Coordinates of C-alpha atoms in Angstrom, one line a residue:
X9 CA -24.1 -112.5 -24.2
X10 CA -27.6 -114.5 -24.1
X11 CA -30.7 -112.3 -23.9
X12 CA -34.2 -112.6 -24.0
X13 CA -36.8 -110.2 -25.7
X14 CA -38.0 -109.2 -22.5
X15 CA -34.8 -109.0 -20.5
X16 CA -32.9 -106.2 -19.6
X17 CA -29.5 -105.4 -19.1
X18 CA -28.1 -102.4 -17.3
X19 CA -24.2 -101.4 -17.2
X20 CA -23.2 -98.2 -15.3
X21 CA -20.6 -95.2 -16.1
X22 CA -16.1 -96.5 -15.8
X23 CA -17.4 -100.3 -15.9
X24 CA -14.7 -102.9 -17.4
X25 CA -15.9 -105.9 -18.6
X26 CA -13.9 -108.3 -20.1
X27 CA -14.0 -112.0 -21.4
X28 CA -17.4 -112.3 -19.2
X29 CA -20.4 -114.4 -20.2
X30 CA -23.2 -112.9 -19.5
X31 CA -26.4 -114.9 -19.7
X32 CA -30.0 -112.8 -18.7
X33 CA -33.9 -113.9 -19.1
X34 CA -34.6 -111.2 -16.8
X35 CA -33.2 -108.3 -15.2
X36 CA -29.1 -107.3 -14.4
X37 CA -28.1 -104.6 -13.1
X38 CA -24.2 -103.8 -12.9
X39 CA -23.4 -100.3 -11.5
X40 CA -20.6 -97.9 -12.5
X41 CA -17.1 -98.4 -11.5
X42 CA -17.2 -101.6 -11.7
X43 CA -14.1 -104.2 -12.5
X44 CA -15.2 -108.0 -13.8
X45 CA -12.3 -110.2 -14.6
X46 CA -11.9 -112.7 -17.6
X47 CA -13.7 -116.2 -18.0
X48 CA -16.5 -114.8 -15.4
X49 CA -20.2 -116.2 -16.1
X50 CA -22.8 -114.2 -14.4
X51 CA -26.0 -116.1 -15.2
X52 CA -30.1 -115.0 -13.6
X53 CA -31.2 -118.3 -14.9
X54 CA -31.1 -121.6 -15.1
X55 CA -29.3 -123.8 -17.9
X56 CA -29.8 -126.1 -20.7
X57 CA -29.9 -129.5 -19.1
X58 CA -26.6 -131.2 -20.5
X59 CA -28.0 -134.1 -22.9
X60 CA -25.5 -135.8 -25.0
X61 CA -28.2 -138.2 -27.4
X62 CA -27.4 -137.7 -31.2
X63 CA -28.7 -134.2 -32.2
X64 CA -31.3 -135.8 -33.8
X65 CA -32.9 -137.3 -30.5
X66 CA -32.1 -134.1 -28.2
X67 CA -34.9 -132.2 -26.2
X68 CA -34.4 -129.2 -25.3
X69 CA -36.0 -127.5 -22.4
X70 CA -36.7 -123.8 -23.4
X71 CA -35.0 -120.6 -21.4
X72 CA -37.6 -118.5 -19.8
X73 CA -37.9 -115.2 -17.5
X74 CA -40.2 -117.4 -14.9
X75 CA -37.1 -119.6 -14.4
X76 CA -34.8 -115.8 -13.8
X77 CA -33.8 -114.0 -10.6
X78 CA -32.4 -110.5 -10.9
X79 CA -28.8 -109.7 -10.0
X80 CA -27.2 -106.8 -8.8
X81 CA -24.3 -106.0 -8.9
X82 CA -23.9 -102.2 -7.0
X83 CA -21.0 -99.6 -7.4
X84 CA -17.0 -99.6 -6.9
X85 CA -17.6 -103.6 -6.9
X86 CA -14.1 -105.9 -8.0
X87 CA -14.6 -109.5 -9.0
X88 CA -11.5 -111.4 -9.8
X89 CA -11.6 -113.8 -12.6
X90 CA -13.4 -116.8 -13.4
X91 CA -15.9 -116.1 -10.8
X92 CA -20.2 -117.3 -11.0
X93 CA -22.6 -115.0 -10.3
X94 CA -25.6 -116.9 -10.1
X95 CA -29.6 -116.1 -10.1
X96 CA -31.2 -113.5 -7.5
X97 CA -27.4 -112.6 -6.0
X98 CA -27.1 -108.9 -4.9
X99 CA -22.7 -107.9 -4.4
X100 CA -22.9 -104.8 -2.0
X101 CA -21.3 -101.8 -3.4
X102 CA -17.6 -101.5 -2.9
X103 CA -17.1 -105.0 -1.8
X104 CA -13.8 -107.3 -3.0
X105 CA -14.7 -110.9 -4.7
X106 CA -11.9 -113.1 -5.0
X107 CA -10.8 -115.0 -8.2
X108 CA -13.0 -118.4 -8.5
X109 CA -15.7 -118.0 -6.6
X110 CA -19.0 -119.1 -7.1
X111 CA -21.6 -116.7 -5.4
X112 CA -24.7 -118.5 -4.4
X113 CA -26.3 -116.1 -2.2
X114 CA -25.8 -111.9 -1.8
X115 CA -22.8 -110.5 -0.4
X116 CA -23.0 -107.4 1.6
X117 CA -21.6 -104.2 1.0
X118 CA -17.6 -103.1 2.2
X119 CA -16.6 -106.6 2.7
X120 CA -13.5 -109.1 1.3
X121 CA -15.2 -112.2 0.0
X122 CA -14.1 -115.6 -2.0
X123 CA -14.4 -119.0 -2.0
X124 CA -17.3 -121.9 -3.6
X125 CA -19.8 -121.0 -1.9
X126 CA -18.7 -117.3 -1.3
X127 CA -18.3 -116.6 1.9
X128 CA -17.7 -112.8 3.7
X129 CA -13.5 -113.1 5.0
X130 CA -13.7 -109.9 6.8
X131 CA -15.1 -106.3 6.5
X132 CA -13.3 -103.2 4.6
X133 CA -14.1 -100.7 6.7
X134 CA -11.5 -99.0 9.2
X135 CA -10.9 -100.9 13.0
X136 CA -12.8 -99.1 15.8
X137 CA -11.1 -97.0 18.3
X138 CA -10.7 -97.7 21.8
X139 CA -10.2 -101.5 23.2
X140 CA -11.5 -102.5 19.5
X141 CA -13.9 -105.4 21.0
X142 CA -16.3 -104.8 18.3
X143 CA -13.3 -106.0 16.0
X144 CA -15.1 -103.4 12.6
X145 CA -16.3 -100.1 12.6
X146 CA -20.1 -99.5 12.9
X147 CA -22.0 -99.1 9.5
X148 CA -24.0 -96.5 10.8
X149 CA -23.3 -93.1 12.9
X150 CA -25.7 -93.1 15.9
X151 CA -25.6 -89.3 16.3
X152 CA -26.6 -88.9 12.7
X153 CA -29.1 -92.2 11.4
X154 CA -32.4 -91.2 11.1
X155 CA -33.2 -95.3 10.8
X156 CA -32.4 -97.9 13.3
X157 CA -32.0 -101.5 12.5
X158 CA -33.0 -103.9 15.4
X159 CA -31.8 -106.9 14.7
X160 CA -32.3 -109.6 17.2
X161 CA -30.2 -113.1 16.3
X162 CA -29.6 -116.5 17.8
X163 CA -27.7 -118.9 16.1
X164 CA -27.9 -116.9 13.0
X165 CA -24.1 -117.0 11.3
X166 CA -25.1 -118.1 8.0
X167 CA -28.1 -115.8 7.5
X168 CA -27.1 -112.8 9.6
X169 CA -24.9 -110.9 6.8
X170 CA -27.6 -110.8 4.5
X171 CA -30.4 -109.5 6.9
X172 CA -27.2 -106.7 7.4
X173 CA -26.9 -106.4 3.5
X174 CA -30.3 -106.0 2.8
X175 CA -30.4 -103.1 5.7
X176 CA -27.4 -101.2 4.2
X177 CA -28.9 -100.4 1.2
X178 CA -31.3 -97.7 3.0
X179 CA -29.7 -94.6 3.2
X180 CA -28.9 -92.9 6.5
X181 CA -29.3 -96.2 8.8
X182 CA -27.5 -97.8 11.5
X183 CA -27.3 -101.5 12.2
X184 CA -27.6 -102.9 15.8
X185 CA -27.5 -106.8 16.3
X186 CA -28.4 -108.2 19.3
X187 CA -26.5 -111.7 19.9
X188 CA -29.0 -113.7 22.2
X189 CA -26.5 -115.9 23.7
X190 CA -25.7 -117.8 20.2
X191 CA -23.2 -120.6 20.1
X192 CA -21.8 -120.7 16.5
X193 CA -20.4 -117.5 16.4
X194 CA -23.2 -115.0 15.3
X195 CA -21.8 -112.0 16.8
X196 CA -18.2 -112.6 14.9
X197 CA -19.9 -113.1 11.6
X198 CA -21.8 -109.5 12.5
X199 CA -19.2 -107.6 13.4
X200 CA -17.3 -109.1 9.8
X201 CA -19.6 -107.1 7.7
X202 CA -19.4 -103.9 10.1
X203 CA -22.8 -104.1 12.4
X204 CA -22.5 -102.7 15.7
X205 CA -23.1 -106.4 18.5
X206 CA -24.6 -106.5 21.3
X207 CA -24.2 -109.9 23.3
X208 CA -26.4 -111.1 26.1
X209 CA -27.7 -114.1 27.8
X210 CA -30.3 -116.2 26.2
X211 CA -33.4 -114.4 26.7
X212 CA -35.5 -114.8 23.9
X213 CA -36.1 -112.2 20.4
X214 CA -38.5 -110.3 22.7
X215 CA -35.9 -109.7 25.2
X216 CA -32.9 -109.1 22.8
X217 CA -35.4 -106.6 20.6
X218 CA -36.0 -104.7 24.2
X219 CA -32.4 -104.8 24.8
X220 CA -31.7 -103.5 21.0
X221 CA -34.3 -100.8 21.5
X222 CA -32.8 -99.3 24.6
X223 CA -29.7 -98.1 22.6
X224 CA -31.5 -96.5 19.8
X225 CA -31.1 -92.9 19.2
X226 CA -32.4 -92.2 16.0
X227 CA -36.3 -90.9 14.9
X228 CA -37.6 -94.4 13.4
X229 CA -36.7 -97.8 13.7
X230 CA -37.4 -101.7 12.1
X231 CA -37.4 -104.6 13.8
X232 CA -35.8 -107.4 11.6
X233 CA -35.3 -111.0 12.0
X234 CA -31.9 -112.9 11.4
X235 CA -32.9 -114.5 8.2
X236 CA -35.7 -112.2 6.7
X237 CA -34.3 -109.2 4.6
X238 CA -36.1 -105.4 3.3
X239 CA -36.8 -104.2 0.3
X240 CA -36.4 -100.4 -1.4
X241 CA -40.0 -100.1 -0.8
X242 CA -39.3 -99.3 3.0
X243 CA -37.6 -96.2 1.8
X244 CA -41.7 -95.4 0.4
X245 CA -42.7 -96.2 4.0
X246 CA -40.2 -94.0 5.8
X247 CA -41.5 -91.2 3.3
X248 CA -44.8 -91.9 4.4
X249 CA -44.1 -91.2 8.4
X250 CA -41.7 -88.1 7.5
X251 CA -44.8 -86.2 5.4
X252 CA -47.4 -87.2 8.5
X253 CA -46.4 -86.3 11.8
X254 CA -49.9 -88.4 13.3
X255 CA -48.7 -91.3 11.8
X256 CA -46.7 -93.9 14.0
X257 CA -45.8 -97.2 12.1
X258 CA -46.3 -97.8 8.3
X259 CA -46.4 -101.5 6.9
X260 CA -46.5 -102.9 3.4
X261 CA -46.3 -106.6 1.2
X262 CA -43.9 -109.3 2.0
X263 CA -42.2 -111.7 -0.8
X264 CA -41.9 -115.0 0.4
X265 CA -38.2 -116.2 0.6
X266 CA -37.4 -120.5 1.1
X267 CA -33.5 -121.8 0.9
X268 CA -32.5 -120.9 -2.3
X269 CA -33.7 -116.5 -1.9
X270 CA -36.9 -115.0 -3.0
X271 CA -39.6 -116.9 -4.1
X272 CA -41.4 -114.1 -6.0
X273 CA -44.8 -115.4 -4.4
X274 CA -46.6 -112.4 -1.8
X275 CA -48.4 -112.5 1.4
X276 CA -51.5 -110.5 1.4
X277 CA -51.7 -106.6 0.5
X278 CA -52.8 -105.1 3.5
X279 CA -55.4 -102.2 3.9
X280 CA -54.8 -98.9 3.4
X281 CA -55.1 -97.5 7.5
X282 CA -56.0 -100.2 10.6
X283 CA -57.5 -99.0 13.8
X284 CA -57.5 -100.5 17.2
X285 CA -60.3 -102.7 16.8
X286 CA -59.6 -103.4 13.2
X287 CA -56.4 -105.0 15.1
X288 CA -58.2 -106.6 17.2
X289 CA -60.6 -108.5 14.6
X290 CA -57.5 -110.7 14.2
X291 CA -55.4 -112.2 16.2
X292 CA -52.0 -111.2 14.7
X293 CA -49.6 -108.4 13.0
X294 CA -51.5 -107.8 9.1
X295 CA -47.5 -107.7 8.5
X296 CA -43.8 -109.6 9.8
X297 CA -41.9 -107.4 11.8
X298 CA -39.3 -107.0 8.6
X299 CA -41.8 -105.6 6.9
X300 CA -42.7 -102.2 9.1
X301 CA -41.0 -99.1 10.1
X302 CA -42.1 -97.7 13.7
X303 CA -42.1 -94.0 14.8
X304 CA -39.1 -93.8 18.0
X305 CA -41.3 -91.6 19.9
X306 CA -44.4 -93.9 19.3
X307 CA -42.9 -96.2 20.9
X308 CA -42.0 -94.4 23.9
X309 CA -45.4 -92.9 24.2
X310 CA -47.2 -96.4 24.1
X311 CA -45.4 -97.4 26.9
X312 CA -47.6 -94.6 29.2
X313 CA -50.8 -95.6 27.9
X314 CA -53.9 -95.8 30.2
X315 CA -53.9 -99.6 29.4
X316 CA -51.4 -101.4 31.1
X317 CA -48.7 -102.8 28.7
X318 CA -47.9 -106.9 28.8
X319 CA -44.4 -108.2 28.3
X320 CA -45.2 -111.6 25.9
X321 CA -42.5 -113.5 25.3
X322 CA -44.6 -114.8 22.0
X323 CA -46.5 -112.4 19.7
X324 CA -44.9 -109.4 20.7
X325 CA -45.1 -107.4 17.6
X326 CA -49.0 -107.7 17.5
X327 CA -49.3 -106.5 21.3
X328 CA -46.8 -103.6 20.3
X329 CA -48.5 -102.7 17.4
X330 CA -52.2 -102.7 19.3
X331 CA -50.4 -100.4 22.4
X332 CA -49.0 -98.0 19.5
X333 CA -52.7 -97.8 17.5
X334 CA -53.8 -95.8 20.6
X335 CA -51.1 -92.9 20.0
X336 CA -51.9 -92.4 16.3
X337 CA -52.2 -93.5 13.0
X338 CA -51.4 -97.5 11.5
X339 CA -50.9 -97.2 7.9
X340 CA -49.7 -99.0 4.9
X341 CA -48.1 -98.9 1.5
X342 CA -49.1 -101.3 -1.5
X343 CA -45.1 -102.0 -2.1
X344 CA -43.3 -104.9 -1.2
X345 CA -41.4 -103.7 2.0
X346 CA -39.9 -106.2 3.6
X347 CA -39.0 -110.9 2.4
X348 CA -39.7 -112.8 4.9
X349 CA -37.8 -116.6 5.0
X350 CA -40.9 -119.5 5.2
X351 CA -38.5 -122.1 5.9
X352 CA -36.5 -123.9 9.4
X353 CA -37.3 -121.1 11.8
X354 CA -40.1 -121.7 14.6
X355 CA -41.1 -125.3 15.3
X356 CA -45.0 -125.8 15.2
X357 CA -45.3 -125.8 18.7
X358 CA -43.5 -122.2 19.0
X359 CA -45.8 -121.2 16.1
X360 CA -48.8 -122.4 18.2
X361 CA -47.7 -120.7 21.1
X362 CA -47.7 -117.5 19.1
X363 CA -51.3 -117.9 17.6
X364 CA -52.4 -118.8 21.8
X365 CA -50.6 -115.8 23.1
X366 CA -51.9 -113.4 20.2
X367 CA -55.7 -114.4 20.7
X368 CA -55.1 -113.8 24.7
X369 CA -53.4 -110.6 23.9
X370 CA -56.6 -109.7 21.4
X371 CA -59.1 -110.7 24.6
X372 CA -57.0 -108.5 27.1
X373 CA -57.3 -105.7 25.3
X374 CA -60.8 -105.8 24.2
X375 CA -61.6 -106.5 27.9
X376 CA -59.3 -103.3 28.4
X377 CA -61.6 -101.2 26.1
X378 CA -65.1 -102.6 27.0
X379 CA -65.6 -104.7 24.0
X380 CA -66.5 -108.4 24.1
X381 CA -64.3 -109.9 22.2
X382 CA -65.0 -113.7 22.2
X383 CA -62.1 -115.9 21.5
X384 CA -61.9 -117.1 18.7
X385 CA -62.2 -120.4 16.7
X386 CA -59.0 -123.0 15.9
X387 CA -59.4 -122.4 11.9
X388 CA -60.2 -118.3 12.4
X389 CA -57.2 -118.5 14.3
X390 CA -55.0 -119.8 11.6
X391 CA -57.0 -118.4 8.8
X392 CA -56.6 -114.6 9.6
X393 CA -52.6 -115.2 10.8
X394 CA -51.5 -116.5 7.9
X395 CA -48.0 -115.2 7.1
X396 CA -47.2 -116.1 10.9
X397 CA -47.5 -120.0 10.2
X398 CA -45.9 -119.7 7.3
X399 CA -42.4 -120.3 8.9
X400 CA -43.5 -123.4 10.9
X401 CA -42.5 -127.1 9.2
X402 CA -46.0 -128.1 10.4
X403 CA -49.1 -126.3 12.4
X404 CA -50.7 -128.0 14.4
X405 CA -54.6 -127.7 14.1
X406 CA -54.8 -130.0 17.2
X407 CA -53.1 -127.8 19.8
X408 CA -55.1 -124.7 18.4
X409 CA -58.5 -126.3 18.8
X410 CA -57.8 -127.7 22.3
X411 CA -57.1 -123.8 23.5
X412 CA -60.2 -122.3 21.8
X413 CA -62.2 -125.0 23.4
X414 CA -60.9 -124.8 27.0
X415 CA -59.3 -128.9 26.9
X416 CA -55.6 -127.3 27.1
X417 CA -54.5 -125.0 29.8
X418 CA -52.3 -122.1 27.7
X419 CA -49.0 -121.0 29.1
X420 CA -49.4 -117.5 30.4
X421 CA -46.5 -116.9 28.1
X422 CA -46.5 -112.9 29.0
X423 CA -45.7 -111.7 32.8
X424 CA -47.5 -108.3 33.8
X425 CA -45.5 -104.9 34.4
X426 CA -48.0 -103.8 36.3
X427 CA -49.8 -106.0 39.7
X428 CA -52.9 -104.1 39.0
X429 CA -53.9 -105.7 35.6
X430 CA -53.5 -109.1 37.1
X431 CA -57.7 -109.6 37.6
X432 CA -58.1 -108.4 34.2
X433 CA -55.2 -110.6 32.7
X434 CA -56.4 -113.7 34.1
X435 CA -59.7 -113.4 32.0
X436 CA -58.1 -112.9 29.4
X437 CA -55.5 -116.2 29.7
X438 CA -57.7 -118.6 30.7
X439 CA -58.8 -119.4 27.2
X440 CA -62.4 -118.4 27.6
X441 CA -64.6 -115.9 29.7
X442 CA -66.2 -117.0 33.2

């Protein structure tokens, strides 16, 4: 065993460990019941760099915690023998790892899994009755989760069981995924680690989160991406809506994740309480949707407001969360509630469409309330939505300029639910006020 002064090590009750190496600069956790087998390493760092020069020419590049990503390893976990456990790796509790495997990235909970890299072979909960399509048993009872997962996912089979992992680790939830017409077998590798799928024509996330939310029966519910993952801390926000009735969504701190897992760097903390026109100061969500949890009945209230709702097809968190400000309370907790991936998702050009679609969104609403809300310069624009470019390659300054300045025509990238808001829509998109 290799420690640090500031590590720490944490084995739980009935835990065999045998022949293991265990090698921590941080933090390990290993829960009770569990089985390791011989000539395992499990490692939350990186190693000595192999240097065979004579001893006395040897340099040596020095162990520390900044170099260190926890690992947890939950409950009733098996791990067959000469397996790797490396940095930042989370093995869902009850879950089967087969001899040799080297696990690069978190396994979820209930599942069979093996091979270099580790990869989920199939799910160890009980078959569904009836026809079976779903293939694996839902993780969650609808009639009794008080949390709904909303995951919406295209083209998302070697990200999707994490985002699943990461949800079944808060008690009393249910997992819906919503396949938006993926071709690389998204809903199979869903329905491996027990999520209840959904498949549909490719309509876009705003589409497949509608179609996600029509089959939610439970009292709150999160919105999560295919390749961003929550935290514990939502568990503080879900307190938070349960002790205040007026309260309708609760946000807090994301951790940036890139390819290889958390980053340990944050986007901003957000305020404490945000009203409608602190929402509409900027042109964006203060938070991902991974990182909130939004009252059920909210949500259905919103949709009967005075104002007419927009369908965007970009942006559609913000417009949500400005539509729900008007039924009560938009709060936030100081904890890290939800990672959110900064890496091969939007293109720049979808990520422009966003920051377009938000600011018209911003000036239909202000419009909507009697303020004059002017639209707002190309670096504003970027400035106050920062986490929302962070998962574009490149943003293009260019394209965001031309729309504040009226030399680009923006797509009207929402339709309208209702014909009457069409006079006060088209002020809104035509990128500045007649």
């Amino acid at each position: 065993m290799t420690t640090s002064p500031n590590s720490h090590i944490s084995i739980g009750d009935d835990t065999g460990i045998s022949g293991t190496s265990i090698s921590a600069m941080g933090s390990i956790f290993i829960g009770s019941r569990v089985l390791i087998g011989e000539g395992c390493v499990v490692t939350d760092n990186d190693h000595h760099p192999v240097d065979i020069s004579p001893p006395s020419e040897r340099r040596y590049t020095k162990l520390s915690a900044a170099n260190s990503r926890s690992i947890r390893i939950e409950d009733d976990v098996f791990i067959g023998a000469r397996c790797i456990v490396l940095k930042g790796v989370t093995i869902g509790a009850g879950s089967v790892i087969g001899a040799g495997s080297v696990l690069t990235s978190s396994v979820p909970a209930g599942v069979i899994a093996a091979g270099n890299p580790c990869q989920v072979l199939r799910s160890l909960r009980d078959p569904v009755s009836g026809d079976g399509e779903s293939g694996e048993a839902p993780l969650g009872d609808p009639e009794k989760a008080s949390l709904t997962f909303v995951i919406a996912a295209y083209n998302a089979s070697k990200s999707i069981a994490n985002a699943i992992a990461s949800a079944n680790r808060i008690p009393s939830s249910r997992v819906i995924v919503v396949d938006d017409g993926s071709e690389d077998g998204t809903a199979d590798a869903a329905r491996l680690v027990g999520a209840e799928v959904i498949v549909q024509a490719n309509a876009g996330a705003a589409a497949a989160r509608k179609t996600g939310l029509s089959h939610v029966k439970s009292e709150y519910v999160v919105f999560l991406d295919s390749d961003d993952e929550v935290t514990d801390g939502l568990n503080s926000a879900i307190d938070l809506l349960r002790l205040d009735p007026e309260t309708v969504v609760v946000g807090g701190r994301i951790e940036l994740m890139n390819a290889s897992g958390p980053t340990g760097k944050f986007g901003p903390r957000p305020s404490a309480e945000y009203s409608t026109r602190d929402l509409l100061a900027t042109p964006a969500s203060p938070w991902p949707p991974c990182a909130s949890v939004w009252r059920m009945s909210a949500l259905l209230a919103s949709e009967k407001s005075e104002i007419d709702p927009l369908n965007p097809r970009y942006a559609e968190d913000y417009e949500l969360l400005l539509r729900v400000s008007m039924v009560g309370r938009v709060r936030a907790i100081p904890l890290v509630t939800g990672r959110y991936r900064a890496f091969g998702g939007k293109s720049s050009s979808a990520a422009s469409l966003a920051l377009e679609t938000a600011d018209n969104i911003r000036q239909y609403y202000s419009l909507a309330m009697g303020d004059d809300a002017l639209p707002m310069g190309a670096r504003e624009i970027l400035r106050r939505s920062e986490w929302r470019v962070f998962r574009a390659r490149v943003v293009e300054f260019g394209t965001v300029r031309a729309f504040t300045l009226g030399l680009k025509s923006p797509r009207a990238s929402f339709r309208l639910v209702v014909i009457g808001s069409e006079k006060l829509a088209r002020r809104a998109i035509g990128g500045r006020f007649k």
